[in-house]
Short mmCIF file of C-alpha atoms and ligand atoms in Angstrom, two decimals:
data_model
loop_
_atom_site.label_atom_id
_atom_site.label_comp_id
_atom_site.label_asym_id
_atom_site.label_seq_id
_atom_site.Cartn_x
_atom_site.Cartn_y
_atom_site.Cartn_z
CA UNK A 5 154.42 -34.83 -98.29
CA UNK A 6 154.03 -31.43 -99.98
CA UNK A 7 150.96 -30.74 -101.99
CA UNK A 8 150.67 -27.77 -104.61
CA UNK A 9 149.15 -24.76 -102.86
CA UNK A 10 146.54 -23.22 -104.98
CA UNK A 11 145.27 -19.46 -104.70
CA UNK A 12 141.89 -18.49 -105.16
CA UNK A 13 140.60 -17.35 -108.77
CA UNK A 14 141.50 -14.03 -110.12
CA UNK A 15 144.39 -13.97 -107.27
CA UNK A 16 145.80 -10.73 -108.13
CA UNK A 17 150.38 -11.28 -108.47
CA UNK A 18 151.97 -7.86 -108.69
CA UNK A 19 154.89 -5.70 -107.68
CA UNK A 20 155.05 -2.20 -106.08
CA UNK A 21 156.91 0.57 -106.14
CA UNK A 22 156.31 4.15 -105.96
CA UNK A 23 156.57 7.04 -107.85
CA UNK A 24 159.53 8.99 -106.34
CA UNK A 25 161.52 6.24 -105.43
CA UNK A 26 161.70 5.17 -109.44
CA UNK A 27 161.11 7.88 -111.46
CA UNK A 28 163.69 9.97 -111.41
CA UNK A 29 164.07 13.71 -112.00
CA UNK A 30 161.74 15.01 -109.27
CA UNK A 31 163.86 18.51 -107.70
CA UNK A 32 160.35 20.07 -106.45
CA UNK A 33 159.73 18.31 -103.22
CA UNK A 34 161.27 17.94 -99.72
CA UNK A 35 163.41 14.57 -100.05
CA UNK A 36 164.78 16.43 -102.98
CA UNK A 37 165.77 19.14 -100.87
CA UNK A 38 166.84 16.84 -97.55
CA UNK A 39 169.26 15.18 -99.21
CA UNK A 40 171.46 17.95 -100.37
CA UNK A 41 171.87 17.97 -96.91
CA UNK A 42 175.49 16.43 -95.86
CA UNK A 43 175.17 13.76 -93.65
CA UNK A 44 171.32 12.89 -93.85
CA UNK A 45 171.26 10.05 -96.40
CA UNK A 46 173.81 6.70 -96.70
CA UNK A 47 176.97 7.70 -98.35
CA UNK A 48 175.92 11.13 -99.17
CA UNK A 49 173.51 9.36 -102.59
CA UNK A 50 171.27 11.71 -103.71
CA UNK A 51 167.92 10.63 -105.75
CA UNK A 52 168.86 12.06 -109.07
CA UNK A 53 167.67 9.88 -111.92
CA UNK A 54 166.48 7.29 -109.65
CA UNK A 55 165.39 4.07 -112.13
CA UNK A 56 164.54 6.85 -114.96
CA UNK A 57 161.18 5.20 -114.53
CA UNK A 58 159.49 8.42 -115.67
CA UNK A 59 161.13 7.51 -119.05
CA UNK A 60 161.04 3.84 -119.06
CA UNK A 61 157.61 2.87 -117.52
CA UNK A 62 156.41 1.93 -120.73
CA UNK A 63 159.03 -0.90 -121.29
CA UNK A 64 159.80 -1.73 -117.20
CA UNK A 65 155.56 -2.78 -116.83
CA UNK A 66 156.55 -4.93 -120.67
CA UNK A 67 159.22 -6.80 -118.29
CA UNK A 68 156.76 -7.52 -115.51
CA UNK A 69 154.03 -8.47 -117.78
CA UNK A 70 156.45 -10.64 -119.41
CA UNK A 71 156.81 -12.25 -116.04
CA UNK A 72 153.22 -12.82 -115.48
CA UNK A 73 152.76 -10.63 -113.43
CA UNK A 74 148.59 -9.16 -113.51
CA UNK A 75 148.69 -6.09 -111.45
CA UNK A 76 151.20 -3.67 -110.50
CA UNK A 77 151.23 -1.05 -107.68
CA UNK A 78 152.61 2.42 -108.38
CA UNK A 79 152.34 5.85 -106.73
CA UNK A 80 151.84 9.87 -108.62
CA UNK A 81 154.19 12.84 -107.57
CA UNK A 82 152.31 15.29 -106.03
CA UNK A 83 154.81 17.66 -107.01
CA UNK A 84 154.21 16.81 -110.74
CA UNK A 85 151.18 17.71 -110.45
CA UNK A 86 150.67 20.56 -107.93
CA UNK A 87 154.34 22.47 -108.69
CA UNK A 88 153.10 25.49 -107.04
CA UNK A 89 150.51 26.75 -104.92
CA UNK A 90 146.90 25.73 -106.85
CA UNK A 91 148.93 25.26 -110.00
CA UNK A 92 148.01 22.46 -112.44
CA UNK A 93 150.79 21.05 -114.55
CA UNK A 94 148.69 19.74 -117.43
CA UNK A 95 151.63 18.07 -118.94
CA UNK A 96 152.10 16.13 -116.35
CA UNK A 97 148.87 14.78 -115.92
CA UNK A 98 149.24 13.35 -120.09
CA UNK A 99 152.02 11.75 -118.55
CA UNK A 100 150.67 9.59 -115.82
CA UNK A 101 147.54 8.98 -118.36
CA UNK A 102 150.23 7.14 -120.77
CA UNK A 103 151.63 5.12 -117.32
CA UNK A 104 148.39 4.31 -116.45
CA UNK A 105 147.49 3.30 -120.77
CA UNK A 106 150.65 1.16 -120.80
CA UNK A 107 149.49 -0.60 -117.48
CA UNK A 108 146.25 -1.30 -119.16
CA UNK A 109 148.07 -2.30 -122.53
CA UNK A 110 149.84 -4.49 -120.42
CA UNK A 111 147.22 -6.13 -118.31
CA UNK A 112 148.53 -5.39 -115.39
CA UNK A 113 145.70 -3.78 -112.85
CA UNK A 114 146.34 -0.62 -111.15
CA UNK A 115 147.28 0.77 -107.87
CA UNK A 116 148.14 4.08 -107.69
CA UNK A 117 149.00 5.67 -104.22
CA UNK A 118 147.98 8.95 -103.82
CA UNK A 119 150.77 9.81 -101.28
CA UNK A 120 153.96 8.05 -100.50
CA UNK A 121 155.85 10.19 -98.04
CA UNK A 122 156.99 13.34 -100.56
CA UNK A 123 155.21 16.41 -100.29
CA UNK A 124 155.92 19.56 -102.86
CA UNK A 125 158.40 22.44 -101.75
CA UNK A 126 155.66 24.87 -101.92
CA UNK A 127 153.90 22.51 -99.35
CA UNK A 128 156.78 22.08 -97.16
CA UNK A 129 157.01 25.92 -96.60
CA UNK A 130 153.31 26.10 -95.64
CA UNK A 131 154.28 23.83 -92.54
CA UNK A 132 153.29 21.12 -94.66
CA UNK A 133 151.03 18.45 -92.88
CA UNK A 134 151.47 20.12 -89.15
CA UNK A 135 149.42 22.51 -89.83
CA UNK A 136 145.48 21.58 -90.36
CA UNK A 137 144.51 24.35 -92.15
CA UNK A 138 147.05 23.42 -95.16
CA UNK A 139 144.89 20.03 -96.00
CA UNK A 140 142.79 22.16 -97.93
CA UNK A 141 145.80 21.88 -100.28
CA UNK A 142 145.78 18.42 -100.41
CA UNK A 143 142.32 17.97 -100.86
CA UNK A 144 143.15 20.73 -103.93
CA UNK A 145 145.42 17.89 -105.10
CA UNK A 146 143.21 15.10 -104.43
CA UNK A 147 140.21 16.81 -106.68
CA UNK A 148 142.78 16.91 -109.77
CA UNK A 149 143.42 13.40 -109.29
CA UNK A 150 139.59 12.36 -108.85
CA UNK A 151 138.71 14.24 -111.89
CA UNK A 152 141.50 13.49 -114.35
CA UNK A 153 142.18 9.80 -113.59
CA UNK A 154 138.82 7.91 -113.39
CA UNK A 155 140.85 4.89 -115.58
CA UNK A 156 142.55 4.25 -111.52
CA UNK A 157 141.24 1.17 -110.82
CA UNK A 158 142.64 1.02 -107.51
CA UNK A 159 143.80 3.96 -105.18
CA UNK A 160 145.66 4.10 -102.31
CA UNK A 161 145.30 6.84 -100.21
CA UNK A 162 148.08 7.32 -97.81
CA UNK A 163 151.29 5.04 -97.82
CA UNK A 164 151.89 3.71 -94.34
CA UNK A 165 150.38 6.54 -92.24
CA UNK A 166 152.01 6.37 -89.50
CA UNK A 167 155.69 6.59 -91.21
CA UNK A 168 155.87 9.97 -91.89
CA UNK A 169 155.17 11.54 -88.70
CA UNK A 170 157.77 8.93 -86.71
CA UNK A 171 160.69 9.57 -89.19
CA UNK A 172 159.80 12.77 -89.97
CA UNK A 173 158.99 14.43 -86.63
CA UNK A 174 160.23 11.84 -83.96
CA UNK A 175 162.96 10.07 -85.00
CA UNK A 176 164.81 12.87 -87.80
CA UNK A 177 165.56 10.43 -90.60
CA UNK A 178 162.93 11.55 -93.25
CA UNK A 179 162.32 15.87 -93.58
CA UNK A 180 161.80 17.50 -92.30
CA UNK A 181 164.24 16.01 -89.82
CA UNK A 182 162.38 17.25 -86.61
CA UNK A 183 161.78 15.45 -82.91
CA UNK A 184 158.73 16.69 -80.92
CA UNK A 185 156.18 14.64 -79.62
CA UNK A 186 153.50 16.87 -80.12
CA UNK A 187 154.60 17.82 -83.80
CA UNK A 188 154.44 13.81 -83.82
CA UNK A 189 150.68 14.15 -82.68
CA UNK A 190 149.85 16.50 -85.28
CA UNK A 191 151.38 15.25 -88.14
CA UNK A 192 149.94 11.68 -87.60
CA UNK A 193 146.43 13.46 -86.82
CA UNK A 194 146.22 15.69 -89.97
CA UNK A 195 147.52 12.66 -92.36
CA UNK A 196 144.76 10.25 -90.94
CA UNK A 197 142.34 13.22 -91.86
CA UNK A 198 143.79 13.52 -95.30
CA UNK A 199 143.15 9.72 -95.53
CA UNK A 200 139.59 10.43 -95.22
CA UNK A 201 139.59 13.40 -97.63
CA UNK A 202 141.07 11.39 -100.01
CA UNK A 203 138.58 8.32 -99.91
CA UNK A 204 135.63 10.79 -100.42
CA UNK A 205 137.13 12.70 -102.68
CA UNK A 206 138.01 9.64 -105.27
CA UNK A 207 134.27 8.47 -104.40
CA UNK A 208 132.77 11.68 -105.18
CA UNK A 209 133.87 11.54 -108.46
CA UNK A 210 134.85 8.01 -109.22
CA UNK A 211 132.24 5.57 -106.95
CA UNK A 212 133.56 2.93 -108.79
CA UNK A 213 137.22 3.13 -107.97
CA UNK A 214 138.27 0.94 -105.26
CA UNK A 215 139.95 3.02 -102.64
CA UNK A 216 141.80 1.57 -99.78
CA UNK A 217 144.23 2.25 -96.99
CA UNK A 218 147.75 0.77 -96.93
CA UNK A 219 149.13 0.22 -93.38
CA UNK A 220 152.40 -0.94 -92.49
CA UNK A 221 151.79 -3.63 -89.67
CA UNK A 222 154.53 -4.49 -87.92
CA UNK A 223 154.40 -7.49 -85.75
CA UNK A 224 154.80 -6.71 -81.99
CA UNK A 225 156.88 -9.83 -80.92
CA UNK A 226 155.21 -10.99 -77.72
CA UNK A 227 156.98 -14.01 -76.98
CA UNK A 228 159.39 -12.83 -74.56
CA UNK A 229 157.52 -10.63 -71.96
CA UNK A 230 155.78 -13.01 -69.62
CA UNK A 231 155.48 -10.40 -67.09
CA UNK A 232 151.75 -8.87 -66.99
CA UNK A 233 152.98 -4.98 -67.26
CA UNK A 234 155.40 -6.05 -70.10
CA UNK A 235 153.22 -7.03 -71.91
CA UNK A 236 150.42 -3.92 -71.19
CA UNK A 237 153.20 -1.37 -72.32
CA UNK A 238 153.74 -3.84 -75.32
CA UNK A 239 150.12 -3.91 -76.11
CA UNK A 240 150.22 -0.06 -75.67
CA UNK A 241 152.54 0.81 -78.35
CA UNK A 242 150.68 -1.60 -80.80
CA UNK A 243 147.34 0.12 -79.67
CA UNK A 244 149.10 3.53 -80.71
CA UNK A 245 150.77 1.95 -83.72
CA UNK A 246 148.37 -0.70 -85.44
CA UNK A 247 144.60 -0.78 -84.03
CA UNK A 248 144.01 2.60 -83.69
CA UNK A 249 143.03 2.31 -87.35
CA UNK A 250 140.96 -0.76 -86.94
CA UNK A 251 139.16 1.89 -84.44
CA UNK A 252 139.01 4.64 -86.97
CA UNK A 253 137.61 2.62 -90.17
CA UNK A 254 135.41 0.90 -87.46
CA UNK A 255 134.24 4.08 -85.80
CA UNK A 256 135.22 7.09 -87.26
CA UNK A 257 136.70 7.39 -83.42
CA UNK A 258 140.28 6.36 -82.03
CA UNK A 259 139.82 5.84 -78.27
CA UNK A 260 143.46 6.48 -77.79
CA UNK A 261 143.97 9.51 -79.00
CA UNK A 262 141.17 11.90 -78.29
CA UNK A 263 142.26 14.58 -80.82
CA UNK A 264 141.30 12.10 -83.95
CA UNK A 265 137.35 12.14 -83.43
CA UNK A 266 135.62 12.40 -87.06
CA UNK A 267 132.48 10.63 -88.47
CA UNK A 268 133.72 11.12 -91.94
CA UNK A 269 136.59 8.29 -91.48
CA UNK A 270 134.41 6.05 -90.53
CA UNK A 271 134.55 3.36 -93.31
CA UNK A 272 136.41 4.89 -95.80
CA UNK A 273 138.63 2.31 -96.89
CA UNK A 274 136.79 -0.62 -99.44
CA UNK A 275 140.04 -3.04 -98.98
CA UNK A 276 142.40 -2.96 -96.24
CA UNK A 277 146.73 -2.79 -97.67
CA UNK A 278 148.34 -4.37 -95.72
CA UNK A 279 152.94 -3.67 -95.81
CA UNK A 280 154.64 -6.38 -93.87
CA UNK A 281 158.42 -6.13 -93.26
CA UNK A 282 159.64 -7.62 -90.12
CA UNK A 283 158.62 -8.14 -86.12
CA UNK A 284 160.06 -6.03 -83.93
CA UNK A 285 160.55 -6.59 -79.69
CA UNK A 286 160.95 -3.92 -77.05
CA UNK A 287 164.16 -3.99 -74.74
CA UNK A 288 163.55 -3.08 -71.29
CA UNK A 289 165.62 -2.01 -68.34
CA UNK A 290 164.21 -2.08 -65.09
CA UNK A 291 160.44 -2.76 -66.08
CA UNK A 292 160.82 0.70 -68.44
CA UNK A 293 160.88 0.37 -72.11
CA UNK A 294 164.12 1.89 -73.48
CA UNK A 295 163.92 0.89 -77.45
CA UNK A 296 162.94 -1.53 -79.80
CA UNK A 297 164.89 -4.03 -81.87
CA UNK A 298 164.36 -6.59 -84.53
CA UNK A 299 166.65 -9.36 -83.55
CA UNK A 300 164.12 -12.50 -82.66
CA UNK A 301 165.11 -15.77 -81.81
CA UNK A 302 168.73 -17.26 -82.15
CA UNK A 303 168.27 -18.60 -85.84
CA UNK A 304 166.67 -15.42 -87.29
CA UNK A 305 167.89 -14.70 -90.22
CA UNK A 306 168.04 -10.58 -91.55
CA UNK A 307 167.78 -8.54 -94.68
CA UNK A 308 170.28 -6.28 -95.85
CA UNK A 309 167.95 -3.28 -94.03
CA UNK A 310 168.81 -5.47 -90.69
CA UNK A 311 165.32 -6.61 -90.34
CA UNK A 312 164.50 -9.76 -88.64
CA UNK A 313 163.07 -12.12 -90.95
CA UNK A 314 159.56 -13.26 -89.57
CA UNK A 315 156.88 -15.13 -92.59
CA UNK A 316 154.93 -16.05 -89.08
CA UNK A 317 154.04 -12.15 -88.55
CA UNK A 318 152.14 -12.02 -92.17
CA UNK A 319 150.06 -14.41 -91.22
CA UNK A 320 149.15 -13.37 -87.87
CA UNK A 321 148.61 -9.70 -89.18
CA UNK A 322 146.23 -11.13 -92.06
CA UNK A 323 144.34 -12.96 -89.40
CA UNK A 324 144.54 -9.52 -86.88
CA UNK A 325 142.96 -7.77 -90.04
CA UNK A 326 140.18 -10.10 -90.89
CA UNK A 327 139.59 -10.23 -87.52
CA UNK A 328 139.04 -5.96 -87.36
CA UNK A 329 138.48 -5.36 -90.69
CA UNK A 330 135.40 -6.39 -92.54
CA UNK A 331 136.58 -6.37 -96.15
CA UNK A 332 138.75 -7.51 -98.71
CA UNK A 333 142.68 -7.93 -98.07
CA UNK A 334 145.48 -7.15 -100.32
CA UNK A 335 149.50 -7.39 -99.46
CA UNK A 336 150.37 -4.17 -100.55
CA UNK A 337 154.15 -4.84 -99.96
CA UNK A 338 156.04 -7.54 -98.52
CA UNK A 339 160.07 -8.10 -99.83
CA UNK A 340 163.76 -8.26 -98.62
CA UNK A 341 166.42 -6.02 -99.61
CA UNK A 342 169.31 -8.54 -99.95
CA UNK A 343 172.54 -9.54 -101.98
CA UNK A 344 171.70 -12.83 -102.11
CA UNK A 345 168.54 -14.10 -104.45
CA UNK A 346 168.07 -17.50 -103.19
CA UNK A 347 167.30 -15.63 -100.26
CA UNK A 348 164.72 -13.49 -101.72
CA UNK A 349 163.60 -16.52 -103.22
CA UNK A 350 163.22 -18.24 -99.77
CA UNK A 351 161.73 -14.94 -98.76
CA UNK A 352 159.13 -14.77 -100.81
CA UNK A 353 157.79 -18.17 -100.70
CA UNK A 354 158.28 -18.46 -96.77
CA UNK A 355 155.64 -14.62 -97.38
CA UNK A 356 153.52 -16.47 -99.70
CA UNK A 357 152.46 -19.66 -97.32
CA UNK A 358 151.98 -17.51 -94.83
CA UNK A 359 149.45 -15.76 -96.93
CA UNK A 360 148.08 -19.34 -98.12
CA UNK A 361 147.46 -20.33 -94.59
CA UNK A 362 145.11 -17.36 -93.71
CA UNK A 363 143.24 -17.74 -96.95
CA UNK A 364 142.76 -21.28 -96.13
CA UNK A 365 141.76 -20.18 -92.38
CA UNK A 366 138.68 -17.77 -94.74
CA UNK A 367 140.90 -14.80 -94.95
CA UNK A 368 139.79 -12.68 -97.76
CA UNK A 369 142.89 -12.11 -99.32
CA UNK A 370 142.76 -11.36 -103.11
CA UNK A 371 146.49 -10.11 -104.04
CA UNK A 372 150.13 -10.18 -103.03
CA UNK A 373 152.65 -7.35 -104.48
CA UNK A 374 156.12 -8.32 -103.94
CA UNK A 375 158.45 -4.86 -102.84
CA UNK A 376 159.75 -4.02 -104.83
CA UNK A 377 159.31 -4.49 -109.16
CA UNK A 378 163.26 -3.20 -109.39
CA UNK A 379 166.04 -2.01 -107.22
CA UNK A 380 165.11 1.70 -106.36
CA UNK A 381 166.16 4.43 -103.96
CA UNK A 382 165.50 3.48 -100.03
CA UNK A 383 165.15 7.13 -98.33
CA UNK A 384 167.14 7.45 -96.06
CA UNK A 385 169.41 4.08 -97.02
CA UNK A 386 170.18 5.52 -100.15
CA UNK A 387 170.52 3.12 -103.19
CA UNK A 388 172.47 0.66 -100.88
CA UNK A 389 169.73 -1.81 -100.29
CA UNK A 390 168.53 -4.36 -103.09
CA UNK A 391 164.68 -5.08 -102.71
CA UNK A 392 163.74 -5.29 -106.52
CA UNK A 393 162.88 -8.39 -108.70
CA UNK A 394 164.61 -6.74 -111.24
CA UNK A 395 168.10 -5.45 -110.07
CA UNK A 396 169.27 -1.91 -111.61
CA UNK A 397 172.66 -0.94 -112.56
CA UNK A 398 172.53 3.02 -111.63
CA UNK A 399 175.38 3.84 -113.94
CA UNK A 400 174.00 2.04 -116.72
CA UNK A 401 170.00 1.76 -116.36
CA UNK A 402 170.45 -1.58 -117.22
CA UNK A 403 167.81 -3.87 -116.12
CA UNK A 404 168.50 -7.07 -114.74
CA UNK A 405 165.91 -9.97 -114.42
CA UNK A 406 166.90 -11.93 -110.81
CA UNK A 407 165.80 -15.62 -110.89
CA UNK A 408 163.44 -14.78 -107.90
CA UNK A 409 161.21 -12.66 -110.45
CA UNK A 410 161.45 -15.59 -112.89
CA UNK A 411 160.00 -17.95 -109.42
CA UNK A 412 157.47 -15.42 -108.69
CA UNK A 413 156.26 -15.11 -112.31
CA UNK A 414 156.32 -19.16 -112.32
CA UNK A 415 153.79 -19.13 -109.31
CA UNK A 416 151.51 -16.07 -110.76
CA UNK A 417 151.51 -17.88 -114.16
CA UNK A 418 150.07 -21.09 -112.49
CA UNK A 419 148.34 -19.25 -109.40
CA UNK A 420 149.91 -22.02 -107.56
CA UNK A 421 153.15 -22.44 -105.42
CA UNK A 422 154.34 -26.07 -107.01
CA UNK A 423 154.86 -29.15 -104.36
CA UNK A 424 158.17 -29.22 -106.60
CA UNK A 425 159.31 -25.69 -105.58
CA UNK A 426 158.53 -26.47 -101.80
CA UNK A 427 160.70 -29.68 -101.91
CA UNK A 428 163.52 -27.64 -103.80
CA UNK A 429 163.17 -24.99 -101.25
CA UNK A 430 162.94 -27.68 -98.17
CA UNK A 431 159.34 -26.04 -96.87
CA UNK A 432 156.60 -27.73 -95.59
CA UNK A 433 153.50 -26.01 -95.78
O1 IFM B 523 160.82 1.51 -99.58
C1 IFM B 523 159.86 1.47 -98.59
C2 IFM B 523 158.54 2.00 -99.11
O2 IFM B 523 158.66 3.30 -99.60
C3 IFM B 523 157.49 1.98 -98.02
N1 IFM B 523 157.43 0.71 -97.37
C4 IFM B 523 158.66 0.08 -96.94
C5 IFM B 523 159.64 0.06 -98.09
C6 IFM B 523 160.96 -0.63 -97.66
O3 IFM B 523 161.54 0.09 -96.63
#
C-alpha cells in the first residue's frame, strides 16, 4: 500500500536549460561555426533561432511559474558578453539583468551556469581551453560576471566537466571535432582549473552566492563483470570519469592524474550538481575493453537519445555523493528526450523516488531540475530529440504545455508525490 512521499521543506522543483541551447541568435561562438559544417550535426539543423528564448524569457519563466515550479536553472553566453578579446558588451549584460529580474518577479530561484560547453570565436582561435595560458581569458570573463551579477543566487561553474574534452577532443562530435589523447588530457586539466577560478572568483566578490559544481555521473553498470580484472578496468574508467572530482574538492589533488595538483580546488564547490542520464556497461573481447554501451538488462526501456533507462543509478549516485561529498545535493538535470509523455511521465517519477529514497537514507538533497523546461537544440542531435516539459514548434515558436509538466507542477505545488499518482502509475515506492 502506497503512502504519499513527502520532500523536505523548502524542496527546491525547477527546470534547466541553458543559454545557447534556447536562446537563439548566438553566430559568435564555435557550435555556431561547427555546424555550418556538412555532415557534423543530425540532418544538417543548424541552431539558428533556437527557442528565441533571448526574446521570450520573460513570458517562458511566466509558464513555469505558472506550473509551480520555484527555481529554474539557466546558463549566460560567454560570447554575449566577451564578443572579442577583453571586450565588454554592456548591452548584453542589461539583458541577462532583466532574465535574471523576471526570474525574481517570478519566484523562481536562480542557477546560472557560467559555462555550458560554447566558448567565443575569438576564444576558439586562441586554442581555446588547450592552451593554459588562455584561462586568463576566462577568468577575464568570470570577473565581469562576479562584478555585474551579485543578484545570482546560485552559480554553476562548469557544466559537466568532463564533456567537453571527450566530445570535443576524443570522440569528434562537439568542436572542435579533434581525437588526441593528450589534447584530451589538457583540455579536461585546464577546465577543472577554470572550475576553481571560477568558484573564487564569484566568492571574491559575491561570498554570499552559492557556487557549485555540476557533474554528469554516469552510472558504471557493474552487474555483469564477475571476473576480478573486469571489474578493476571498470572501476578504472569510473576513477578517471567520476571520483577524480570527489578527490579534487576533497584534496585539491587527483591521485590519478598527476598533472591536476592545485591547493586552490580544494573545496571550492558549496553544493555538489549532480546530471543523471543513463548507466552505461563496457563490452569486452578477450578480457580487453573495446567500447561501452547503454543497453542493460532485457526489459530496459530507452529514450529517444538511445539511453538505457536506469531510476536505480540516481539513487546510487546520490548515495556515492553523500558518501564523498560533504555538502548539500542538488539534481542539476535528470529527463528523457522522448515522443511519448506518459513516458516522461513514468520517467520522472521513477527519477523522483529514487531521489526520495536517498533523502530518506539522510541524503542532503534540497532540489530536483527536470531537463529540460522546453524542447531545445541537442548539439550534436540537432532539434530531433524532445526532452522539454514544454514542447516547441520550431516553425511556429509555439509553446506547448505536455501533461508531464502539468504532473511535475502537481508534485512541486504539494512537495509531495501523491499515493494516488503512484497507484495510477503502478509504482511502489
Ligand atoms: O542537452 C544536454 C545538456 O546540454 C547537458 N547535459 C545533458 C543534456 C542532454 O543530453
Amino acid at each position: 500500500m502506497n503512502k504519499d512521499l513527502e520532500f523536505p521543506e523548502n524542496f527546491l522543483w525547477g527546470a534547466a536549460q541553458s543559454a545557447y541551447q534556447t536562446e537563439g541568435h548566438n553566430y559568435n561562438n564555435d557550435w555556431y561555426k561547427f555546424e555550418q559544417i556538412k555532415g557534423k550535426i543530425k540532418n544538417n539543423d543548424t541552431c539558428g533561432a533556437a527557442c528565441d528564448h533571448y526574446n521570450r524569457f520573460d513570458s517562458d519563466f511566466e509558464l513555469l511559474s505558472n506550473l509551480n515550479q520555484n527555481a529554474h536553472r539557466t546558463g549566460i553566453e560567454w560570447s554575449r558578453i566577451v564578443p572579442e578579446e577583453n571586450e565588454v558588451n554592456h548591452d548584453e549584460i542589461e539583458h541577462y539583468h532583466k532574465v535574471f529580474e523576471s526570474l525574481k518577479k517570478h519566484n523562481l530561484t536562480s542557477f546560472v551556469t557560467v559555462h555550458h560547453f560554447t566558448i567565443p570565436l575569438w576564444f576558439e582561435k586562441k586554442g581555446g581551453f588547450l592552451k593554459r595560458k588562455n584561462l586568463k581569458h576566462f577568468e577575464y570573463y568570470c570577473d565581469i560576471l562576479a562584478k555585474n551579477f551579485p543578484e545570482v543566487e546560485y552559480w554553476n561553474t562548469i557544466n559537466e566537466p568532463g564533456v567537453l574534452p571527450l566530445m570535443g577532443y576524443m570522440s569528434k562530435d562537439y568542436p572542435p571535432g579533434r581525437s588526441s589523447f593528450l589534447a584530451f588530457l589538457k583540455v579536461y586539466n585546464n577546465i577543472l582549473r577554470a572550475h576553481g577560478i571560477a568558484y573564487h572568483k564569484i566568492k571574491e566578490k559575491n561570498p554570499k552566492s552559492q557556487v557549485g559544481i555540476v557533474k554528469n555521473v554516469p552510472y558504471f553498470y557493474q552487474k555483469f563483470y564477475g571476473k576480478f580484472w573486469k571489474k578493476r578496468v571498470v572501476s578504472f574508467f569510473d576513477n578517471v570519469y567520476n571520483q577524480i572530482f570527489f578527490d579534487l574538492l576533497n584534496n585539491g589533488r587527483v591521485s590519478l592524474n598527476p598533472l591536476i595538483r592545485e591547493k586552490c580546488l580544494k573545496g571550492t564547490s558549496d553544493f555538489f550538481g549532480i546530471n543523471y542520464y543513463d548507466a552505461l556497461y563496457f563490452k569486452f573481447k578477450l578480457g580487453i575493453p573495446y567500447g561501452m554501451d547503454f543497453m542493460l538488462p532485457e526489459d530496459t526501456r530507452f529514450t529517444q537519445m538511445g539511453w538505457g533507462i536506469y531510476p536505480r543509478g540516481l539513487y546510487e549516485n546520490i548515495m556515492r555523493v553523500k558518501k564523498e561529498f560533504n555538502g548539500p545535493i542538488y539534481i542539476t538535470e535528470n529527463g528523457i528526450a522522448t515522443l511519448e509523455d506518459k513516458e516522461r511521465q513514468s520517467f520522472i517519477l521513477e527519477h523522483l523516488l529514487a531521489v526520495h529514497r536517498a533523502i530518506k537514507e539522510g541524503a542532503d538533497v534540497r532540489g530536483f531540475f527536470y531537463w529540460s523546461s522546453m524542447d531545445n537544440w541537442e548539439w550534436a542531435e540537432g532539434f530531433e530529440p524532445r526532452f522539454g516539459l514544454i514542447g516547441i514548434d520550431y516553425e511556429t515558436q509555439e509553446r506547448q504545455i505536455r501533461e508531464s509538466a502539468k504532473m511535475y507542477g502537481e508534485i512541486a505545488k504539494q512537495n509531495k508525490i501523491s499515493a494516488n499518482l503512484l497507484e495510477k502509475f503502478k509504482l511502489n515506492a
